[in-house]
C-alpha positions in Angstrom: -5.6 -14.6 -5.9 -9.0 -16.0 -6.4 -12.4 -14.4 -6.9 -15.3 -16.1 -5.1 -19.0 -15.6 -4.8 -21.0 -17.5 -2.1 -17.9 -19.6 -1.3 -17.5 -20.9 -4.8 -15.0 -19.8 -7.5 -16.4 -17.0 -9.6 -16.7 -18.3 -13.2 -19.2 -16.0 -14.8 -20.2 -12.4 -14.9 -21.6 -10.4 -12.0 -24.3 -7.7 -11.9 -23.6 -4.3 -10.4 -24.2 -4.5 -6.6 -23.6 -8.3 -6.3 -21.0 -9.1 -3.6 -17.9 -11.1 -4.3 -14.7 -11.9 -2.4 -11.1 -11.3 -3.3 -9.2 -14.2 -1.6 -5.5 -14.3 -1.0 -3.9 -17.5 0.4 -0.3 -18.4 1.3 0.6 -21.3 -1.0 4.1 -22.0 0.5 3.4 -22.4 4.2 6.9 -23.7 4.7 8.4 -20.3 3.8 5.6 -18.0 5.0 2.9 -18.2 7.6 0.9 -15.0 7.4 -0.5 -12.8 4.6 -1.7 -9.2 4.7 -3.6 -7.4 1.9 -1.9 -4.1 1.9 -3.6 -2.3 -0.9 -5.9 -3.0 -3.9 -7.1 -0.8 -6.8 -9.8 -1.4 -9.3 -9.3 -0.5 -13.0 -11.2 -0.7 -16.2 -8.6 -3.0 -17.9 -8.0 -0.6 -20.8 -4.5 0.1 -22.2 -4.3 3.3 -20.3 -6.5 2.3 -17.4 -8.8 4.4 -15.2 -7.8 3.3 -11.7 -9.7 3.6 -8.4 -8.0 2.8 -5.1 -10.3 0.7 -2.9 -8.0 -0.7 -0.2 -4.9 0.9 1.4 -2.8 0.3 4.5 -4.7 -2.9 5.1 -8.1 -1.1 5.1 -10.8 0.1 2.7 -10.2 3.6 1.5 -12.5 6.3 2.9 -14.0 6.6 -0.7 -14.7 2.9 -1.0 -15.8 1.9 2.6 -19.5 1.8 1.6 -18.8 -1.1 -0.9 -15.6 -2.7 0.3 -15.3 -4.6 3.6 -12.4 -5.0 5.9 -10.1 -8.0 5.5 -11.1 -11.1 7.3 -9.7 -14.7 7.6 -7.0 -16.7 9.2 -3.3 -15.8 9.2 -2.5 -17.6 5.9 -5.9 -16.9 4.2 -7.4 -13.3 3.9 -10.3 -12.0 2.0 -12.1 -8.8 1.3 -15.7 -8.5 0.2 -16.6 -6.0 -2.6 -19.9 -5.0 -4.1 -19.5 -5.2 -7.9 -19.3 -1.9 -9.7 -18.3 -0.9 -13.2 -16.5 1.9 -14.9 -18.2 3.8 -17.7 -17.5 2.2 -21.1 -16.1 -1.0 -19.7 -17.6 -4.3 -18.8 -14.5 -5.7 -17.2 -13.3 -4.8 -13.7 -9.7 -5.5 -12.9 -8.6 -5.9 -9.3 -4.9 -5.5 -8.5 -3.7 -6.1 -5.0 -0.3 -5.7 -3.2 0.1 -8.3 -0.5 2.7 -8.9 2.1 3.8 -12.5 3.1 5.5 -12.8 6.5 7.2 -15.6 8.4 5.9 -17.1 11.6 6.0 -14.6 14.5 6.2 -11.5 12.3 3.4 -9.2 13.5 3.6 -6.8 10.6 1.2 -9.1 8.7 -1.6 -8.6 11.2 -4.7 -6.8 9.8 -5.4 -3.4 11.4 -7.9 -3.7 14.3 -9.4 -0.2 13.7 -9.6 0.9 10.1 -11.1 4.3 11.0 -8.0 5.3 12.9 -5.7 3.8 10.1 -7.5 6.1 7.6 -6.9 9.1 9.8 -3.3 8.3 10.6 -2.3 7.6 7.0 -3.8 10.6 5.2 -1.1 12.0 2.9 1.6 9.8 4.3 3.7 7.2 2.6 4.2 4.0 4.5 7.6 2.7 5.4 8.6 -0.7 4.1 11.2 -3.1 5.4 12.2 -6.2 3.6 13.4 -8.5 6.4 11.7 -11.9 6.4 8.9 -10.6 4.1 7.9 -10.9 0.5 5.7 -8.4 -1.3 3.7 -9.5 -4.3 1.3 -7.9 -6.7 -1.6 -10.1 -7.7 -4.5 -9.4 -10.1 -7.7 -10.8 -11.4 -10.5 -9.7 -13.8 -14.3 -10.1 -13.7 -17.0 -9.1 -16.1 -19.6 -6.7 -14.5 -22.9 -6.0 -16.2 -26.1 -3.9 -15.6 -29.2 -6.1 -15.8 -30.5 -6.1 -19.4 -27.3 -4.6 -20.7 -26.5 -5.3 -24.3 -23.0 -6.6 -25.2 -21.8 -5.5 -28.6 -18.8 -7.1 -30.3 -17.7 -5.5 -33.6 -15.1 -6.6 -36.2 -14.6 -5.8 -39.9 -17.2 -8.2 -41.2 -19.9 -8.5 -38.6 -21.8 -6.5 -36.0 -23.6 -8.8 -33.5 -25.2 -8.0 -30.2 -26.8 -10.1 -27.5 -28.8 -9.0 -24.5 -27.5 -10.5 -21.3 -30.4 -11.8 -19.2 -28.3 -14.3 -17.2 -24.7 -14.5 -16.2 -22.6 -15.9 -19.1 -18.9 -16.5 -19.0 -17.1 -14.1 -21.4 -15.9 -17.1 -23.5 -19.5 -18.1 -24.0 -20.3 -14.7 -25.4 -17.3 -14.7 -27.7 -18.3 -18.2 -29.0 -21.9 -17.1 -29.6 -20.7 -14.1 -31.6 -18.3 -16.3 -33.6 -21.1 -18.7 -34.5 -23.5 -15.8 -35.4 -20.7 -14.3 -37.6 -20.2 -17.6 -39.4 -23.9 -18.0 -40.0 -24.3 -14.5 -41.3 -21.3 -14.9 -43.6 -22.7 -18.2 -45.1 -26.1 -16.6 -45.7 -24.6 -13.7 -47.7 
Protein backbone atom coordinates (compact mmCIF):
# COMPACT_ATOMS: atom_id res chain seq x y z
CA UNK A 1 0.00 0.00 0.00
CA UNK A 2 1.34 3.40 -0.93
CA UNK A 3 0.21 6.92 -0.14
CA UNK A 4 0.51 9.42 -2.99
CA UNK A 5 -0.18 13.09 -3.59
CA UNK A 6 -0.31 14.53 -7.12
CA UNK A 7 1.04 11.24 -8.50
CA UNK A 8 4.19 11.22 -6.33
CA UNK A 9 4.90 9.19 -3.20
CA UNK A 10 3.83 11.06 -0.08
CA UNK A 11 6.92 11.79 2.02
CA UNK A 12 5.91 14.70 4.25
CA UNK A 13 2.98 15.96 6.24
CA UNK A 14 -0.40 16.99 4.85
CA UNK A 15 -2.71 19.79 5.87
CA UNK A 16 -6.36 19.15 6.68
CA UNK A 17 -8.36 19.18 3.44
CA UNK A 18 -5.49 18.30 1.10
CA UNK A 19 -6.23 15.31 -1.11
CA UNK A 20 -4.09 12.18 -1.19
CA UNK A 21 -4.46 8.74 -2.70
CA UNK A 22 -4.31 5.31 -1.09
CA UNK A 23 -2.90 3.04 -3.83
CA UNK A 24 -3.07 -0.77 -3.76
CA UNK A 25 -1.17 -2.74 -6.41
CA UNK A 26 -0.82 -6.44 -7.17
CA UNK A 27 2.89 -7.24 -6.83
CA UNK A 28 2.71 -10.92 -7.84
CA UNK A 29 0.85 -10.80 -11.17
CA UNK A 30 1.75 -14.45 -11.84
CA UNK A 31 -0.47 -15.54 -8.93
CA UNK A 32 -3.13 -12.80 -8.92
CA UNK A 33 -4.52 -10.53 -11.63
CA UNK A 34 -7.09 -8.34 -9.86
CA UNK A 35 -7.37 -6.38 -6.63
CA UNK A 36 -10.40 -4.99 -4.81
CA UNK A 37 -10.26 -2.56 -1.90
CA UNK A 38 -12.96 -4.09 0.32
CA UNK A 39 -12.78 -1.85 3.37
CA UNK A 40 -10.65 0.84 4.98
CA UNK A 41 -10.74 2.52 8.35
CA UNK A 42 -8.90 5.56 9.64
CA UNK A 43 -7.50 5.66 13.16
CA UNK A 44 -5.55 8.00 15.42
CA UNK A 45 -2.64 5.49 15.81
CA UNK A 46 -2.90 5.45 19.60
CA UNK A 47 -2.51 2.27 21.69
CA UNK A 48 -6.29 2.04 22.02
CA UNK A 49 -7.19 3.75 18.76
CA UNK A 50 -10.24 5.76 17.86
CA UNK A 51 -11.36 4.22 14.56
CA UNK A 52 -13.55 5.66 11.82
CA UNK A 53 -14.75 3.43 8.95
CA UNK A 54 -14.28 5.23 5.64
CA UNK A 55 -14.70 2.46 3.06
CA UNK A 56 -16.82 -0.72 3.18
CA UNK A 57 -18.04 -3.31 0.66
CA UNK A 58 -15.86 -1.68 -2.00
CA UNK A 59 -17.40 1.80 -1.56
CA UNK A 60 -17.07 4.90 0.65
CA UNK A 61 -19.26 4.65 3.74
CA UNK A 62 -22.28 6.95 3.85
CA UNK A 63 -20.55 8.95 6.64
CA UNK A 64 -17.36 9.46 4.62
CA UNK A 65 -18.63 9.92 1.05
CA UNK A 66 -18.06 13.70 1.22
CA UNK A 67 -14.30 13.26 1.63
CA UNK A 68 -13.55 9.77 0.25
CA UNK A 69 -13.88 8.92 -3.45
CA UNK A 70 -14.85 5.62 -5.06
CA UNK A 71 -12.03 3.28 -6.06
CA UNK A 72 -10.59 3.76 -9.53
CA UNK A 73 -7.83 2.16 -11.56
CA UNK A 74 -7.01 -0.94 -13.55
CA UNK A 75 -7.59 -4.55 -12.50
CA UNK A 76 -4.24 -4.88 -10.72
CA UNK A 77 -3.93 -1.31 -9.42
CA UNK A 78 -6.71 0.43 -7.46
CA UNK A 79 -6.76 3.70 -5.57
CA UNK A 80 -9.10 5.81 -3.49
CA UNK A 81 -8.79 9.56 -2.95
CA UNK A 82 -9.17 10.96 0.56
CA UNK A 83 -9.29 14.55 1.82
CA UNK A 84 -6.94 14.64 4.80
CA UNK A 85 -8.58 14.98 8.19
CA UNK A 86 -7.36 14.57 11.72
CA UNK A 87 -8.55 13.18 14.98
CA UNK A 88 -8.61 15.37 18.06
CA UNK A 89 -5.33 15.09 20.02
CA UNK A 90 -3.44 13.28 17.23
CA UNK A 91 -1.31 14.48 14.35
CA UNK A 92 -1.01 11.03 12.83
CA UNK A 93 -3.68 9.43 10.69
CA UNK A 94 -3.50 5.67 10.25
CA UNK A 95 -5.21 4.04 7.27
CA UNK A 96 -5.89 0.29 7.48
CA UNK A 97 -7.39 -1.43 4.42
CA UNK A 98 -8.61 -4.95 3.78
CA UNK A 99 -8.04 -5.94 0.17
CA UNK A 100 -8.93 -8.98 -1.88
CA UNK A 101 -6.60 -10.39 -4.54
CA UNK A 102 -8.20 -12.56 -7.23
CA UNK A 103 -7.00 -14.77 -10.04
CA UNK A 104 -7.66 -14.03 -13.70
CA UNK A 105 -11.35 -14.39 -14.61
CA UNK A 106 -12.65 -14.04 -11.03
CA UNK A 107 -15.29 -11.30 -11.13
CA UNK A 108 -15.50 -10.91 -7.34
CA UNK A 109 -12.66 -8.38 -7.49
CA UNK A 110 -14.63 -6.01 -9.71
CA UNK A 111 -15.35 -2.67 -8.07
CA UNK A 112 -19.06 -1.96 -7.50
CA UNK A 113 -20.62 0.05 -10.32
CA UNK A 114 -23.16 1.85 -8.12
CA UNK A 115 -21.98 2.62 -4.59
CA UNK A 116 -25.29 4.25 -3.63
CA UNK A 117 -27.10 0.92 -4.05
CA UNK A 118 -24.26 -0.98 -2.33
CA UNK A 119 -24.65 1.26 0.75
CA UNK A 120 -28.42 0.63 0.82
CA UNK A 121 -28.09 -3.14 0.26
CA UNK A 122 -25.41 -3.64 2.92
CA UNK A 123 -26.89 -1.72 5.85
CA UNK A 124 -26.68 -3.97 8.88
CA UNK A 125 -25.55 -7.01 6.89
CA UNK A 126 -22.31 -8.93 7.12
CA UNK A 127 -20.78 -9.91 3.83
CA UNK A 128 -20.16 -13.50 2.88
CA UNK A 129 -16.60 -14.56 2.17
CA UNK A 130 -15.38 -17.47 0.14
CA UNK A 131 -11.72 -18.32 -0.06
CA UNK A 132 -11.47 -20.12 -3.41
CA UNK A 133 -8.74 -18.65 -5.62
CA UNK A 134 -8.53 -15.50 -3.51
CA UNK A 135 -6.23 -13.95 -0.98
CA UNK A 136 -7.32 -11.37 1.57
CA UNK A 137 -4.76 -9.08 3.12
CA UNK A 138 -4.73 -6.22 5.60
CA UNK A 139 -2.46 -3.32 4.66
CA UNK A 140 -1.72 -0.12 6.55
CA UNK A 141 0.06 3.22 6.30
CA UNK A 142 0.42 6.35 8.45
CA UNK A 143 0.53 10.02 7.47
CA UNK A 144 1.01 13.18 9.54
CA UNK A 145 -1.88 15.65 9.21
CA UNK A 146 -1.61 19.23 10.49
CA UNK A 147 -3.73 22.35 10.69
CA UNK A 148 -1.92 25.35 9.10
CA UNK A 149 0.05 27.16 11.82
CA UNK A 150 -0.29 24.24 14.22
CA UNK A 151 2.40 23.95 16.88
CA UNK A 152 4.03 20.58 17.39
CA UNK A 153 5.21 19.97 20.94
CA UNK A 154 7.58 17.16 21.89
CA UNK A 155 8.26 16.67 25.59
CA UNK A 156 10.68 14.38 27.41
CA UNK A 157 12.15 14.43 30.94
CA UNK A 158 14.82 17.09 30.22
CA UNK A 159 13.42 19.37 27.53
CA UNK A 160 10.24 20.96 26.33
CA UNK A 161 10.64 22.18 22.76
CA UNK A 162 8.09 23.35 20.27
CA UNK A 163 8.14 24.47 16.67
CA UNK A 164 5.46 26.05 14.52
CA UNK A 165 4.91 24.16 11.31
CA UNK A 166 4.70 26.62 8.43
CA UNK A 167 5.55 24.17 5.68
CA UNK A 168 5.30 20.41 5.37
CA UNK A 169 8.14 18.68 7.22
CA UNK A 170 8.71 14.97 7.41
CA UNK A 171 8.23 13.66 10.93
CA UNK A 172 11.91 12.62 11.09
CA UNK A 173 12.95 16.23 10.37
CA UNK A 174 10.88 17.44 13.30
CA UNK A 175 12.37 14.82 15.63
CA UNK A 176 15.90 15.73 14.46
CA UNK A 177 15.20 19.42 15.09
CA UNK A 178 13.94 18.69 18.59
CA UNK A 179 16.99 16.51 19.34
CA UNK A 180 19.37 19.27 18.20
CA UNK A 181 17.50 21.91 20.22
CA UNK A 182 17.58 19.63 23.25
CA UNK A 183 21.34 19.12 22.92
CA UNK A 184 21.91 22.88 22.59
CA UNK A 185 19.75 23.64 25.61
CA UNK A 186 21.54 20.97 27.64
CA UNK A 187 24.98 22.44 26.74
CA UNK A 188 23.92 25.97 27.63
CA UNK A 189 22.79 24.95 31.10
